Amino acid sequence: MLTDEYRYKIFKLVEANPEISQRELARKLGISLGKTNFCLKALIDKGLIKANNFRNSNNKLAYAYKLTPSGIDEKANVTIRFLKKKMKEYELLKQEIENISQEVRHDPH
């Protein structure tokens, strides 16, 4: 369930805004709050992200997330894997567009 795409996006969002709420993270990821909680918990359990409690401006208990040294290494690895996947998808899509374009050019109608 925790794909490289979600790992990449979570690492990027948490690194940019450590005090991001799970609700805001869920909104930016386009997934449910429950799935966001599951993903964060998995990354915390693996020691890739650390969560520290703090009081937010509304005096509610909140968390500040930080990538651990292992998390920083994993972010680099995930970024490379994610980039390779997206590049492959791009090449396949580019080829499909070329094939369709050729069909259209050769269609007698």
PDB file of C-alpha atoms in Angstrom:
ATOM      1  CA  MET A   1       0.000   0.000   0.000  1.00  0.00           C
ATOM      2  CA  LEU A   2       2.928   2.358   0.700  1.00  0.00           C
ATOM      3  CA  THR A   3       4.207   2.791  -2.842  1.00  0.00           C
ATOM      4  CA  ASP A   4       7.347   4.653  -3.858  1.00  0.00           C
ATOM      5  CA  GLU A   5       5.115   7.437  -5.149  1.00  0.00           C
ATOM      6  CA  TYR A   6       3.538   7.984  -1.725  1.00  0.00           C
ATOM      7  CA  ARG A   7       6.893   7.606   0.042  1.00  0.00           C
ATOM      8  CA  TYR A   8       8.424  10.191  -2.280  1.00  0.00           C
ATOM      9  CA  LYS A   9       5.563  12.648  -1.801  1.00  0.00           C
ATOM     10  CA  ILE A  10       5.419  12.177   1.990  1.00  0.00           C
ATOM     11  CA  PHE A  11       9.182  12.633   2.362  1.00  0.00           C
ATOM     12  CA  LYS A  12       9.067  15.761   0.189  1.00  0.00           C
ATOM     13  CA  LEU A  13       6.082  17.311   2.000  1.00  0.00           C
ATOM     14  CA  VAL A  14       7.365  16.501   5.496  1.00  0.00           C
ATOM     15  CA  GLU A  15      10.822  17.810   4.692  1.00  0.00           C
ATOM     16  CA  ALA A  16       9.359  21.074   3.340  1.00  0.00           C
ATOM     17  CA  ASN A  17       6.898  21.512   6.231  1.00  0.00           C
ATOM     18  CA  PRO A  18       7.718  19.448   9.357  1.00  0.00           C
ATOM     19  CA  GLU A  19       4.658  20.772  11.222  1.00  0.00           C
ATOM     20  CA  ILE A  20       2.217  19.680   8.494  1.00  0.00           C
ATOM     21  CA  SER A  21      -0.917  18.106   9.920  1.00  0.00           C
ATOM     22  CA  GLN A  22      -2.047  14.666   8.836  1.00  0.00           C
ATOM     23  CA  ARG A  23      -5.226  16.262   7.489  1.00  0.00           C
ATOM     24  CA  GLU A  24      -3.222  18.684   5.308  1.00  0.00           C
ATOM     25  CA  LEU A  25      -0.898  15.880   4.238  1.00  0.00           C
ATOM     26  CA  ALA A  26      -3.906  13.764   3.241  1.00  0.00           C
ATOM     27  CA  ARG A  27      -5.331  16.657   1.227  1.00  0.00           C
ATOM     28  CA  LYS A  28      -2.054  17.265  -0.603  1.00  0.00           C
ATOM     29  CA  LEU A  29      -1.621  13.541  -1.298  1.00  0.00           C
ATOM     30  CA  GLY A  30      -5.224  13.146  -2.427  1.00  0.00           C
ATOM     31  CA  ILE A  31      -5.817  10.210  -0.074  1.00  0.00           C
ATOM     32  CA  SER A  32      -7.917   9.585   3.020  1.00  0.00           C
ATOM     33  CA  LEU A  33      -6.829  10.655   6.480  1.00  0.00           C
ATOM     34  CA  GLY A  34      -6.790   6.986   7.541  1.00  0.00           C
ATOM     35  CA  LYS A  35      -4.459   6.010   4.703  1.00  0.00           C
ATOM     36  CA  THR A  36      -2.229   8.977   5.513  1.00  0.00           C
ATOM     37  CA  ASN A  37      -2.063   7.897   9.154  1.00  0.00           C
ATOM     38  CA  PHE A  38      -1.223   4.330   8.060  1.00  0.00           C
ATOM     39  CA  CYS A  39       1.567   5.534   5.744  1.00  0.00           C
ATOM     40  CA  LEU A  40       3.099   7.849   8.344  1.00  0.00           C
ATOM     41  CA  LYS A  41       2.947   5.143  11.007  1.00  0.00           C
ATOM     42  CA  ALA A  42       4.685   2.691   8.651  1.00  0.00           C
ATOM     43  CA  LEU A  43       7.467   5.205   7.953  1.00  0.00           C
ATOM     44  CA  ILE A  44       7.820   5.960  11.677  1.00  0.00           C
ATOM     45  CA  ASP A  45       7.874   2.222  12.536  1.00  0.00           C
ATOM     46  CA  LYS A  46      10.655   1.713   9.972  1.00  0.00           C
ATOM     47  CA  GLY A  47      12.649   4.521  11.580  1.00  0.00           C
ATOM     48  CA  LEU A  48      12.528   6.728   8.479  1.00  0.00           C
ATOM     49  CA  ILE A  49      10.509   9.552  10.049  1.00  0.00           C
ATOM     50  CA  LYS A  50      10.457  10.734  13.639  1.00  0.00           C
ATOM     51  CA  ALA A  51       7.414  12.444  15.156  1.00  0.00           C
ATOM     52  CA  ASN A  52       7.801  14.917  18.021  1.00  0.00           C
ATOM     53  CA  ASN A  53       4.881  16.350  20.009  1.00  0.00           C
ATOM     54  CA  PHE A  54       4.381  20.098  20.278  1.00  0.00           C
ATOM     55  CA  ARG A  55       1.567  22.541  21.070  1.00  0.00           C
ATOM     56  CA  ASN A  56       0.244  24.312  18.005  1.00  0.00           C
ATOM     57  CA  SER A  57      -1.148  27.853  17.898  1.00  0.00           C
ATOM     58  CA  ASN A  58      -4.600  26.592  18.919  1.00  0.00           C
ATOM     59  CA  ASN A  59      -2.986  24.995  21.988  1.00  0.00           C
ATOM     60  CA  LYS A  60      -3.738  21.542  20.646  1.00  0.00           C
ATOM     61  CA  LEU A  61      -1.259  18.710  20.694  1.00  0.00           C
ATOM     62  CA  ALA A  62       0.301  18.262  17.256  1.00  0.00           C
ATOM     63  CA  TYR A  63       3.354  16.626  15.730  1.00  0.00           C
ATOM     64  CA  ALA A  64       6.473  17.849  14.000  1.00  0.00           C
ATOM     65  CA  TYR A  65       7.842  15.282  11.568  1.00  0.00           C
ATOM     66  CA  LYS A  66      11.510  14.939  10.728  1.00  0.00           C
ATOM     67  CA  LEU A  67      13.341  12.612   8.388  1.00  0.00           C
ATOM     68  CA  THR A  68      15.865  10.492  10.252  1.00  0.00           C
ATOM     69  CA  PRO A  69      19.317   9.868   8.727  1.00  0.00           C
ATOM     70  CA  SER A  70      17.899   6.567   7.416  1.00  0.00           C
ATOM     71  CA  GLY A  71      14.904   8.497   6.087  1.00  0.00           C
ATOM     72  CA  ILE A  72      17.173  10.904   4.218  1.00  0.00           C
ATOM     73  CA  ASP A  73      18.964   7.940   2.595  1.00  0.00           C
ATOM     74  CA  GLU A  74      15.635   6.292   1.773  1.00  0.00           C
ATOM     75  CA  LYS A  75      14.312   9.557   0.295  1.00  0.00           C
ATOM     76  CA  ALA A  76      17.279   9.604  -2.111  1.00  0.00           C
ATOM     77  CA  ASN A  77      16.670   5.962  -3.083  1.00  0.00           C
ATOM     78  CA  VAL A  78      12.918   6.465  -3.480  1.00  0.00           C
ATOM     79  CA  THR A  79      13.471   9.593  -5.549  1.00  0.00           C
ATOM     80  CA  ILE A  80      15.705   7.693  -7.971  1.00  0.00           C
ATOM     81  CA  ARG A  81      13.256   4.767  -8.241  1.00  0.00           C
ATOM     82  CA  PHE A  82      10.292   7.128  -8.670  1.00  0.00           C
ATOM     83  CA  LEU A  83      12.107   9.147 -11.333  1.00  0.00           C
ATOM     84  CA  LYS A  84      13.046   5.984 -13.268  1.00  0.00           C
ATOM     85  CA  LYS A  85       9.436   4.786 -13.127  1.00  0.00           C
ATOM     86  CA  LYS A  86       8.095   8.129 -14.349  1.00  0.00           C
ATOM     87  CA  MET A  87      10.671   8.262 -17.144  1.00  0.00           C
ATOM     88  CA  LYS A  88       9.638   4.774 -18.285  1.00  0.00           C
ATOM     89  CA  GLU A  89       5.967   5.789 -18.200  1.00  0.00           C
ATOM     90  CA  TYR A  90       6.837   8.898 -20.212  1.00  0.00           C
ATOM     91  CA  GLU A  91       8.685   6.876 -22.862  1.00  0.00           C
ATOM     92  CA  LEU A  92       5.797   4.409 -23.170  1.00  0.00           C
ATOM     93  CA  LEU A  93       3.285   7.234 -23.444  1.00  0.00           C
ATOM     94  CA  LYS A  94       5.434   9.035 -26.002  1.00  0.00           C
ATOM     95  CA  GLN A  95       5.596   5.850 -28.094  1.00  0.00           C
ATOM     96  CA  GLU A  96       1.843   5.331 -27.806  1.00  0.00           C
ATOM     97  CA  ILE A  97       1.228   8.909 -28.957  1.00  0.00           C
ATOM     98  CA  GLU A  98       3.552   8.368 -31.921  1.00  0.00           C
ATOM     99  CA  ASN A  99       1.759   5.136 -32.864  1.00  0.00           C
ATOM    100  CA  ILE A 100      -1.662   6.804 -32.694  1.00  0.00           C
ATOM    101  CA  SER A 101      -0.378   9.780 -34.695  1.00  0.00           C
ATOM    102  CA  GLN A 102       0.840   7.420 -37.416  1.00  0.00           C
ATOM    103  CA  GLU A 103      -2.528   5.658 -37.473  1.00  0.00           C
ATOM    104  CA  VAL A 104      -4.304   8.980 -37.874  1.00  0.00           C
ATOM    105  CA  ARG A 105      -1.984  10.046 -40.708  1.00  0.00           C
ATOM    106  CA  HIS A 106      -2.609   6.769 -42.536  1.00  0.00           C
ATOM    107  CA  ASP A 107      -6.360   6.630 -41.939  1.00  0.00           C
ATOM    108  CA  PRO A 108      -8.174   7.143 -45.286  1.00  0.00           C
ATOM    109  CA  HIS A 109     -11.165   8.888 -43.661  1.00  0.00           C
TER     110      HIS A 109
END
